Amino acid sequence: PLATARKGQERPAVPGIRKQGSEGMMLDASQYINQVLHGKCEDVLATIPSESVDLIVTSPPYADNRKLAGAYQGVPIDGYVDWFKPIGEELFRVLKPRGSFILNIKERAVKGERQVYVLLLILALKEQGWSWVEEYIWHKSNCFPGKWPNRFRDAWERCLHFTKTPQPRGFDMYQENVTVPVGEWAKSRLKNLSATDKTRDESRVGSGMGKRVENWVGRDMVNPDNVLHFATESGNRDHGATFPITLPDWFIRLFTNDPEHIVLDPFLGSGTTALAALDRDRRWIGIEVSDHYCDVAQQAIQKKQQAIQKKQSNQRHVCLPDPMESPSEGVLMDYRHEIHDYLVEKGEREE
């Protein structure tokens, strides 16, 4: 039921660009895992088995009429929620019970006023059964300059976190994978603790909040906050709206921890999410409606795979002698030869 996206062009077996299967026909795992699937995302999603995806990370088309070079029109603002509803239903179906869905999106401003379609979309997704667990803010540390009489330049976007359950332990989350250094403040602040620091210090305004400073002692790494500081993508691979690879990479680390976990991007674009999944040794699925971006993504993925294979081939392990022992001259010579061959192989030393 599958065919390559374009006749006359050779494609590698994995990953490949594939047309969606016939309506109502589910694909086998080998037909959608590590594949760029070409077609409308709601149609292609209908061919992916239920509860087969661990994480969804995506940035859907803009809510406007802008046309990206070589690509597709944006979605009209007034119809954005209705357009996304059937997609949301399919995403809910293919996501595993303990999976997560990250939606990167930002409201447009029209005639000086922010539109509310993102808020309406959140409500519509909740009606479908999604739980809105968190909102991460992507701070674009190198946002584009601009000047408006009634507002400032856009320096952030939403990354909405949805799951199938609101229960704190009802979905997989690996916080230890995204911890950050505790900071320089801890060196002086934790050096001499007061009696108050060693007990829970309740808020004096009766908010129920409190802190115990002693809990920070001995910690080198701590959990981050929900503001992510990542620069926008400069090498955008012929795509006018790419997010940086650091963005999907962060969520892949947070919500997956196994090479068997599958990451889905139903609006793959130039392939950034798939590239991040490859970097983290995760399986992936990409869906893209544009022939042009299917080709762009495919080329980027092939280049990434070649780089990974080259890196793996260069990681030849050299066994050095135990420093506590006194090896014979013959053994030392063997080590010298092994190290020499390794350096030659890496091109760091001539024959």
mmCIF file of C-alpha atoms in Angstrom:
data_model
loop_
_atom_site.group_PDB
_atom_site.id
_atom_site.type_symbol
_atom_site.label_atom_id
_atom_site.label_comp_id
_atom_site.label_asym_id
_atom_site.label_seq_id
_atom_site.Cartn_x
_atom_site.Cartn_y
_atom_site.Cartn_z
ATOM 1 C CA PRO A 1 0.000 0.000 0.000
ATOM 2 C CA LEU A 2 3.028 2.309 0.129
ATOM 3 C CA ALA A 3 4.934 4.111 -2.561
ATOM 4 C CA THR A 4 7.911 6.466 -2.602
ATOM 5 C CA ALA A 5 7.030 10.134 -2.683
ATOM 6 C CA ARG A 6 8.410 10.724 -6.143
ATOM 7 C CA LYS A 7 9.048 8.321 -8.984
ATOM 8 C CA GLY A 8 12.463 8.149 -10.546
ATOM 9 C CA GLN A 9 14.321 9.140 -7.394
ATOM 10 C CA GLU A 10 16.251 6.616 -5.354
ATOM 11 C CA ARG A 11 15.526 6.596 -1.650
ATOM 12 C CA PRO A 12 17.309 4.674 1.119
ATOM 13 C CA ALA A 13 15.284 1.986 2.843
ATOM 14 C CA VAL A 14 15.561 3.634 6.277
ATOM 15 C CA PRO A 15 14.699 6.373 6.724
ATOM 16 C CA GLY A 16 12.544 6.924 3.662
ATOM 17 C CA ILE A 17 9.807 9.163 2.397
ATOM 18 C CA ARG A 18 6.579 7.224 2.128
ATOM 19 C CA LYS A 19 3.069 7.930 1.019
ATOM 20 C CA GLN A 20 0.336 7.167 3.527
ATOM 21 C CA GLY A 21 -1.399 3.806 3.325
ATOM 22 C CA SER A 22 -4.950 3.262 2.143
ATOM 23 C CA GLU A 23 -7.692 4.712 4.330
ATOM 24 C CA GLY A 24 -8.386 2.538 7.349
ATOM 25 C CA MET A 25 -5.201 0.492 6.878
ATOM 26 C CA MET A 26 -2.725 0.505 9.754
ATOM 27 C CA LEU A 27 0.990 0.532 9.000
ATOM 28 C CA ASP A 28 3.436 -2.014 10.345
ATOM 29 C CA ALA A 29 6.108 -0.657 12.687
ATOM 30 C CA SER A 30 8.777 -0.911 9.976
ATOM 31 C CA GLN A 31 6.643 1.326 7.761
ATOM 32 C CA TYR A 32 6.385 4.286 10.124
ATOM 33 C CA ILE A 33 9.283 4.120 12.624
ATOM 34 C CA ASN A 34 12.313 6.181 11.538
ATOM 35 C CA GLN A 35 10.392 7.325 8.480
ATOM 36 C CA VAL A 36 9.414 10.611 6.883
ATOM 37 C CA LEU A 37 5.742 10.035 6.058
ATOM 38 C CA HIS A 38 4.439 12.246 3.269
ATOM 39 C CA GLY A 39 0.843 13.481 3.428
ATOM 40 C CA LYS A 40 -1.667 15.487 5.463
ATOM 41 C CA CYS A 41 -0.919 14.770 9.091
ATOM 42 C CA GLU A 42 -4.485 13.798 10.090
ATOM 43 C CA ASP A 43 -4.627 11.310 7.195
ATOM 44 C CA VAL A 44 -1.225 9.817 7.954
ATOM 45 C CA LEU A 45 -1.911 9.684 11.696
ATOM 46 C CA ALA A 46 -4.977 7.555 10.947
ATOM 47 C CA THR A 47 -2.629 4.821 9.665
ATOM 48 C CA ILE A 48 -0.467 4.709 12.812
ATOM 49 C CA PRO A 49 -1.546 2.186 15.490
ATOM 50 C CA SER A 50 -3.134 3.427 18.713
ATOM 51 C CA GLU A 51 -0.931 4.022 21.781
ATOM 52 C CA SER A 52 2.300 3.575 19.844
ATOM 53 C CA VAL A 53 4.062 6.912 20.501
ATOM 54 C CA ASP A 54 5.868 7.985 23.696
ATOM 55 C CA LEU A 55 6.314 11.697 22.985
ATOM 56 C CA ILE A 56 4.884 14.225 20.532
ATOM 57 C CA VAL A 57 6.846 17.431 19.926
ATOM 58 C CA THR A 58 5.663 19.771 17.211
ATOM 59 C CA SER A 59 5.135 23.313 16.013
ATOM 60 C CA PRO A 60 2.096 23.568 13.720
ATOM 61 C CA PRO A 61 1.746 26.061 10.857
ATOM 62 C CA TYR A 62 1.262 29.716 11.648
ATOM 63 C CA ALA A 63 -2.224 31.102 12.104
ATOM 64 C CA ASP A 64 -2.066 33.562 9.222
ATOM 65 C CA ASN A 65 -1.975 33.662 5.464
ATOM 66 C CA ARG A 66 1.784 33.854 5.122
ATOM 67 C CA LYS A 67 3.324 31.426 2.664
ATOM 68 C CA LEU A 68 6.771 30.083 3.426
ATOM 69 C CA ALA A 69 9.140 29.804 0.497
ATOM 70 C CA GLY A 70 8.509 26.556 -1.344
ATOM 71 C CA ALA A 71 6.012 25.444 1.262
ATOM 72 C CA TYR A 72 2.433 25.959 2.367
ATOM 73 C CA GLN A 73 -0.075 28.585 3.410
ATOM 74 C CA GLY A 74 -0.716 29.336 7.049
ATOM 75 C CA VAL A 75 -4.063 28.523 8.628
ATOM 76 C CA PRO A 76 -6.677 31.320 8.896
ATOM 77 C CA ILE A 77 -7.042 32.543 12.472
ATOM 78 C CA ASP A 78 -10.831 32.220 12.568
ATOM 79 C CA GLY A 79 -10.667 28.549 11.591
ATOM 80 C CA TYR A 80 -7.538 27.527 13.471
ATOM 81 C CA VAL A 81 -9.225 25.661 16.328
ATOM 82 C CA ASP A 82 -11.591 23.744 14.035
ATOM 83 C CA TRP A 83 -8.650 22.880 11.789
ATOM 84 C CA PHE A 84 -6.633 21.450 14.691
ATOM 85 C CA LYS A 85 -9.421 19.498 16.422
ATOM 86 C CA PRO A 86 -9.271 16.344 14.235
ATOM 87 C CA ILE A 87 -5.485 16.404 14.502
ATOM 88 C CA GLY A 88 -5.720 16.607 18.288
ATOM 89 C CA GLU A 89 -8.044 13.589 18.352
ATOM 90 C CA GLU A 90 -5.608 11.494 16.322
ATOM 91 C CA LEU A 91 -2.653 12.597 18.436
ATOM 92 C CA PHE A 92 -4.568 11.550 21.568
ATOM 93 C CA ARG A 93 -5.233 8.146 20.022
ATOM 94 C CA VAL A 94 -1.631 7.381 18.977
ATOM 95 C CA LEU A 95 -0.047 8.601 22.240
ATOM 96 C CA LYS A 96 0.679 6.004 24.906
ATOM 97 C CA PRO A 97 -1.169 6.360 28.239
ATOM 98 C CA ARG A 98 1.979 7.653 29.984
ATOM 99 C CA GLY A 99 3.136 9.795 27.064
ATOM 100 C CA SER A 100 3.376 13.577 26.657
ATOM 101 C CA PHE A 101 2.428 16.074 23.945
ATOM 102 C CA ILE A 102 4.403 19.327 23.581
ATOM 103 C CA LEU A 103 2.788 21.996 21.405
ATOM 104 C CA ASN A 104 4.994 24.958 20.439
ATOM 105 C CA ILE A 105 2.698 27.836 19.479
ATOM 106 C CA LYS A 106 2.261 31.604 19.859
ATOM 107 C CA GLU A 107 -0.655 33.967 19.339
ATOM 108 C CA ARG A 108 -0.588 36.330 16.391
ATOM 109 C CA ALA A 109 -1.221 40.040 16.714
ATOM 110 C CA VAL A 110 -3.681 41.491 14.195
ATOM 111 C CA LYS A 111 -4.318 45.221 13.920
ATOM 112 C CA GLY A 112 -2.511 45.805 17.184
ATOM 113 C CA GLU A 113 -4.373 43.157 19.185
ATOM 114 C CA ARG A 114 -3.355 39.666 20.265
ATOM 115 C CA GLN A 115 -5.734 36.982 19.061
ATOM 116 C CA VAL A 116 -7.201 34.365 21.420
ATOM 117 C CA TYR A 117 -7.147 31.225 19.254
ATOM 118 C CA VAL A 118 -4.417 29.589 21.367
ATOM 119 C CA LEU A 119 -6.545 29.942 24.500
ATOM 120 C CA LEU A 120 -9.556 28.562 22.629
ATOM 121 C CA LEU A 121 -7.417 25.688 21.340
ATOM 122 C CA ILE A 122 -6.372 24.786 24.895
ATOM 123 C CA LEU A 123 -10.034 24.617 25.910
ATOM 124 C CA ALA A 124 -10.890 22.527 22.831
ATOM 125 C CA LEU A 125 -8.088 20.057 23.586
ATOM 126 C CA LYS A 126 -9.278 19.745 27.185
ATOM 127 C CA GLU A 127 -12.740 18.868 25.864
ATOM 128 C CA GLN A 128 -11.110 16.046 23.875
ATOM 129 C CA GLY A 129 -9.691 14.572 27.082
ATOM 130 C CA TRP A 130 -6.263 16.195 27.144
ATOM 131 C CA SER A 131 -4.907 17.405 30.492
ATOM 132 C CA TRP A 132 -3.028 20.703 30.328
ATOM 133 C CA VAL A 133 -0.225 19.955 32.792
ATOM 134 C CA GLU A 134 2.246 22.772 32.262
ATOM 135 C CA GLU A 135 3.233 25.717 30.116
ATOM 136 C CA TYR A 136 6.918 26.110 29.338
ATOM 137 C CA ILE A 137 8.141 29.420 27.992
ATOM 138 C CA TRP A 138 10.751 29.338 25.240
ATOM 139 C CA HIS A 139 12.722 32.560 25.637
ATOM 140 C CA LYS A 140 14.354 33.341 22.304
ATOM 141 C CA SER A 141 17.608 34.851 23.490
ATOM 142 C CA ASN A 142 18.389 36.294 20.037
ATOM 143 C CA CYS A 143 14.895 37.288 18.908
ATOM 144 C CA PHE A 144 14.453 39.385 15.791
ATOM 145 C CA PRO A 145 14.483 43.172 16.260
ATOM 146 C CA GLY A 146 11.319 45.150 15.708
ATOM 147 C CA LYS A 147 9.437 48.250 16.739
ATOM 148 C CA TRP A 148 5.709 48.778 17.232
ATOM 149 C CA PRO A 149 3.831 51.741 18.737
ATOM 150 C CA ASN A 150 1.865 49.571 21.206
ATOM 151 C CA ARG A 151 4.082 46.588 22.086
ATOM 152 C CA PHE A 152 7.625 45.245 22.097
ATOM 153 C CA ARG A 153 9.317 42.583 20.025
ATOM 154 C CA ASP A 154 8.371 38.923 20.479
ATOM 155 C CA ALA A 155 11.000 37.209 22.614
ATOM 156 C CA TRP A 156 9.079 34.125 23.745
ATOM 157 C CA GLU A 157 6.758 31.368 22.603
ATOM 158 C CA ARG A 158 4.566 28.870 24.416
ATOM 159 C CA CYS A 159 5.420 25.204 24.750
ATOM 160 C CA LEU A 160 2.196 23.686 26.074
ATOM 161 C CA HIS A 161 2.478 20.338 27.848
ATOM 162 C CA PHE A 162 -0.514 18.005 27.527
ATOM 163 C CA THR A 163 -0.943 14.453 28.816
ATOM 164 C CA LYS A 164 -3.727 11.894 29.041
ATOM 165 C CA THR A 165 -3.873 12.228 32.822
ATOM 166 C CA PRO A 166 -3.330 15.128 35.243
ATOM 167 C CA GLN A 167 -1.997 12.845 37.946
ATOM 168 C CA PRO A 168 1.562 13.863 38.974
ATOM 169 C CA ARG A 169 2.865 10.331 38.505
ATOM 170 C CA GLY A 170 0.477 9.400 35.728
ATOM 171 C CA PHE A 171 2.953 10.187 32.951
ATOM 172 C CA ASP A 172 6.665 9.533 32.410
ATOM 173 C CA MET A 173 8.991 12.395 33.334
ATOM 174 C CA TYR A 174 12.747 12.108 33.888
ATOM 175 C CA GLN A 175 13.640 15.345 35.673
ATOM 176 C CA GLU A 176 17.154 14.171 36.445
ATOM 177 C CA ASN A 177 17.963 14.379 32.723
ATOM 178 C CA VAL A 178 17.555 18.169 32.581
ATOM 179 C CA THR A 179 19.006 19.321 35.898
ATOM 180 C CA VAL A 180 21.195 22.442 35.980
ATOM 181 C CA PRO A 181 24.093 23.569 38.236
ATOM 182 C CA VAL A 182 22.886 24.913 41.570
ATOM 183 C CA GLY A 183 24.666 28.250 41.013
ATOM 184 C CA GLU A 184 27.360 30.337 42.670
ATOM 185 C CA TRP A 185 24.937 31.681 45.285
ATOM 186 C CA ALA A 186 25.071 28.366 47.159
ATOM 187 C CA LYS A 187 28.760 28.711 48.069
ATOM 188 C CA SER A 188 28.218 31.657 50.391
ATOM 189 C CA ARG A 189 24.558 31.223 51.308
ATOM 190 C CA LEU A 190 24.913 27.619 52.495
ATOM 191 C CA LYS A 191 28.234 28.082 54.260
ATOM 192 C CA ASN A 192 26.767 29.106 57.615
ATOM 193 C CA LEU A 193 23.175 28.057 58.209
ATOM 194 C CA SER A 194 21.009 29.642 60.879
ATOM 195 C CA ALA A 195 18.543 27.744 63.049
ATOM 196 C CA THR A 196 15.725 28.959 60.773
ATOM 197 C CA ASP A 197 17.526 27.567 57.724
ATOM 198 C CA LYS A 198 17.398 24.093 59.255
ATOM 199 C CA THR A 199 13.626 24.005 59.636
ATOM 200 C CA ARG A 200 10.739 24.721 57.312
ATOM 201 C CA ASP A 201 10.288 28.486 57.292
ATOM 202 C CA GLU A 202 6.623 29.164 56.575
ATOM 203 C CA SER A 203 5.519 32.233 54.640
ATOM 204 C CA ARG A 204 4.634 35.109 56.912
ATOM 205 C CA VAL A 205 1.603 36.060 54.781
ATOM 206 C CA GLY A 206 -0.127 32.720 55.331
ATOM 207 C CA SER A 207 0.135 31.524 51.734
ATOM 208 C CA GLY A 208 1.056 27.997 52.785
ATOM 209 C CA MET A 209 4.390 28.309 50.985
ATOM 210 C CA GLY A 210 7.617 27.661 52.815
ATOM 211 C CA LYS A 211 11.251 26.711 52.413
ATOM 212 C CA ARG A 212 13.973 24.805 54.197
ATOM 213 C CA VAL A 213 17.334 26.157 53.055
ATOM 214 C CA GLU A 214 19.198 23.166 54.519
ATOM 215 C CA ASN A 215 17.684 20.995 51.779
ATOM 216 C CA TRP A 216 20.052 22.663 49.281
ATOM 217 C CA VAL A 217 23.201 21.543 51.130
ATOM 218 C CA GLY A 218 25.271 19.053 49.142
ATOM 219 C CA ARG A 219 23.410 19.593 45.887
ATOM 220 C CA ASP A 220 25.489 20.274 42.811
ATOM 221 C CA MET A 221 22.572 19.966 40.387
ATOM 222 C CA VAL A 222 18.954 21.078 40.788
ATOM 223 C CA ASN A 223 15.757 21.069 38.725
ATOM 224 C CA PRO A 224 15.396 23.978 36.284
ATOM 225 C CA ASP A 225 12.470 26.391 36.108
ATOM 226 C CA ASN A 226 9.938 26.392 33.265
ATOM 227 C CA VAL A 227 11.589 29.137 31.200
ATOM 228 C CA LEU A 228 13.866 27.706 28.502
ATOM 229 C CA HIS A 229 16.551 30.027 27.149
ATOM 230 C CA PHE A 230 17.442 28.897 23.623
ATOM 231 C CA ALA A 231 18.599 30.980 20.675
ATOM 232 C CA THR A 232 16.544 30.790 17.490
ATOM 233 C CA GLU A 233 17.786 28.654 14.609
ATOM 234 C CA SER A 234 20.190 30.413 12.256
ATOM 235 C CA GLY A 235 20.965 27.530 9.890
ATOM 236 C CA ASN A 236 17.307 27.037 9.074
ATOM 237 C CA ARG A 237 17.783 24.594 6.178
ATOM 238 C CA ASP A 238 15.545 26.527 3.753
ATOM 239 C CA HIS A 239 12.684 26.784 6.250
ATOM 240 C CA GLY A 240 11.413 30.139 7.504
ATOM 241 C CA ALA A 241 9.988 28.931 10.824
ATOM 242 C CA THR A 242 12.259 26.326 12.367
ATOM 243 C CA PHE A 243 12.758 25.981 16.090
ATOM 244 C CA PRO A 244 16.316 25.259 17.328
ATOM 245 C CA ILE A 245 17.317 21.633 17.817
ATOM 246 C CA THR A 246 17.929 22.425 21.494
ATOM 247 C CA LEU A 247 14.166 22.813 22.017
ATOM 248 C CA PRO A 248 12.993 19.299 21.025
ATOM 249 C CA ASP A 249 16.201 17.890 22.493
ATOM 250 C CA TRP A 250 15.286 19.268 25.937
ATOM 251 C CA PHE A 251 11.825 17.713 25.855
ATOM 252 C CA ILE A 252 13.168 14.407 24.494
ATOM 253 C CA ARG A 253 15.534 14.220 27.463
ATOM 254 C CA LEU A 254 12.767 15.160 29.893
ATOM 255 C CA PHE A 255 10.064 12.768 28.686
ATOM 256 C CA THR A 256 11.975 9.775 27.246
ATOM 257 C CA ASN A 257 14.885 7.675 28.520
ATOM 258 C CA ASP A 258 15.027 4.574 26.351
ATOM 259 C CA PRO A 259 16.267 3.940 22.784
ATOM 260 C CA GLU A 260 12.982 2.117 22.161
ATOM 261 C CA HIS A 261 10.930 5.232 22.918
ATOM 262 C CA ILE A 262 9.301 6.823 19.873
ATOM 263 C CA VAL A 263 9.155 10.581 19.227
ATOM 264 C CA LEU A 264 6.556 11.920 16.775
ATOM 265 C CA ASP A 265 6.446 15.250 14.963
ATOM 266 C CA PRO A 266 3.274 15.535 12.835
ATOM 267 C CA PHE A 267 4.565 18.792 11.273
ATOM 268 C CA LEU A 268 8.143 17.736 10.630
ATOM 269 C CA GLY A 269 9.145 20.639 8.391
ATOM 270 C CA SER A 270 12.892 20.560 7.813
ATOM 271 C CA GLY A 271 13.364 17.630 10.202
ATOM 272 C CA THR A 272 14.585 19.250 13.438
ATOM 273 C CA THR A 273 12.703 16.932 15.806
ATOM 274 C CA ALA A 274 13.943 13.830 13.978
ATOM 275 C CA LEU A 275 17.512 15.137 14.160
ATOM 276 C CA ALA A 276 17.174 15.681 17.914
ATOM 277 C CA ALA A 277 15.793 12.158 18.324
ATOM 278 C CA LEU A 278 18.747 10.742 16.375
ATOM 279 C CA ASP A 279 21.171 12.644 18.614
ATOM 280 C CA ARG A 280 19.541 11.027 21.659
ATOM 281 C CA ASP A 281 19.340 7.547 20.129
ATOM 282 C CA ARG A 282 15.539 7.567 20.047
ATOM 283 C CA ARG A 283 13.228 6.212 17.390
ATOM 284 C CA TRP A 284 11.157 8.797 15.564
ATOM 285 C CA ILE A 285 8.267 9.436 13.170
ATOM 286 C CA GLY A 286 7.982 12.516 10.981
ATOM 287 C CA ILE A 287 4.908 13.600 8.999
ATOM 288 C CA GLU A 288 5.136 16.346 6.388
ATOM 289 C CA VAL A 289 2.681 17.479 3.714
ATOM 290 C CA SER A 290 5.197 19.400 1.584
ATOM 291 C CA ASP A 291 7.228 17.556 -1.056
ATOM 292 C CA HIS A 292 9.866 20.248 -0.743
ATOM 293 C CA TYR A 293 10.329 19.866 3.008
ATOM 294 C CA CYS A 294 10.217 16.078 2.769
ATOM 295 C CA ASP A 295 13.321 16.353 0.623
ATOM 296 C CA VAL A 296 14.944 18.924 2.933
ATOM 297 C CA ALA A 297 14.281 16.779 6.004
ATOM 298 C CA GLN A 298 15.460 13.614 4.284
ATOM 299 C CA GLN A 299 18.764 15.181 3.296
ATOM 300 C CA ALA A 300 19.331 16.534 6.827
ATOM 301 C CA ILE A 301 18.535 13.146 8.384
ATOM 302 C CA GLN A 302 20.887 11.311 6.032
ATOM 303 C CA LYS A 303 23.659 13.788 6.836
ATOM 304 C CA LYS A 304 23.055 13.357 10.566
ATOM 305 C CA GLN A 305 23.116 9.550 10.301
ATOM 306 C CA GLN A 306 26.396 9.662 8.400
ATOM 307 C CA ALA A 307 27.915 11.921 11.071
ATOM 308 C CA ILE A 308 26.767 9.582 13.854
ATOM 309 C CA GLN A 309 28.175 6.538 12.063
ATOM 310 C CA LYS A 310 31.500 8.297 11.525
ATOM 311 C CA LYS A 311 31.678 9.280 15.180
ATOM 312 C CA GLN A 312 30.937 5.728 16.280
ATOM 313 C CA SER A 313 33.642 4.320 13.999
ATOM 314 C CA ASN A 314 36.177 6.738 15.506
ATOM 315 C CA GLN A 315 35.376 5.696 19.053
ATOM 316 C CA ARG A 316 37.634 2.670 18.953
ATOM 317 C CA HIS A 317 38.525 1.649 22.481
ATOM 318 C CA VAL A 318 42.224 1.514 23.367
ATOM 319 C CA CYS A 319 43.050 -0.624 26.439
ATOM 320 C CA LEU A 320 45.914 0.970 28.376
ATOM 321 C CA PRO A 321 48.044 -1.011 30.842
ATOM 322 C CA ASP A 322 47.203 -1.017 34.531
ATOM 323 C CA PRO A 323 49.372 1.748 36.117
ATOM 324 C CA MET A 324 49.750 -0.374 39.273
ATOM 325 C CA GLU A 325 51.509 -3.114 37.344
ATOM 326 C CA SER A 326 54.894 -3.206 35.600
ATOM 327 C CA PRO A 327 54.250 -4.567 32.116
ATOM 328 C CA SER A 328 57.016 -6.159 30.128
ATOM 329 C CA GLU A 329 58.683 -4.344 27.244
ATOM 330 C CA GLY A 330 56.854 -6.593 24.798
ATOM 331 C CA VAL A 331 53.462 -5.663 26.275
ATOM 332 C CA LEU A 332 54.360 -1.962 26.183
ATOM 333 C CA MET A 333 55.315 -2.302 22.536
ATOM 334 C CA ASP A 334 51.936 -3.846 21.774
ATOM 335 C CA TYR A 335 50.214 -0.878 23.423
ATOM 336 C CA ARG A 336 52.371 1.563 21.457
ATOM 337 C CA HIS A 337 51.378 -0.131 18.204
ATOM 338 C CA GLU A 338 47.705 -0.117 19.152
ATOM 339 C CA ILE A 339 47.760 3.575 20.017
ATOM 340 C CA HIS A 340 49.700 4.368 16.829
ATOM 341 C CA ASP A 341 47.165 2.496 14.679
ATOM 342 C CA TYR A 342 44.310 4.325 16.415
ATOM 343 C CA LEU A 343 45.868 7.744 15.721
ATOM 344 C CA VAL A 344 46.508 6.825 12.086
ATOM 345 C CA GLU A 345 42.892 5.732 11.738
ATOM 346 C CA LYS A 346 41.726 9.115 13.084
ATOM 347 C CA GLY A 347 44.083 10.963 10.781
ATOM 348 C CA GLU A 348 46.032 12.504 13.643
ATOM 349 C CA ARG A 349 49.286 10.814 12.709
ATOM 350 C CA GLU A 350 50.811 9.770 9.424
ATOM 351 C CA GLU A 351 51.795 6.199 8.632
#
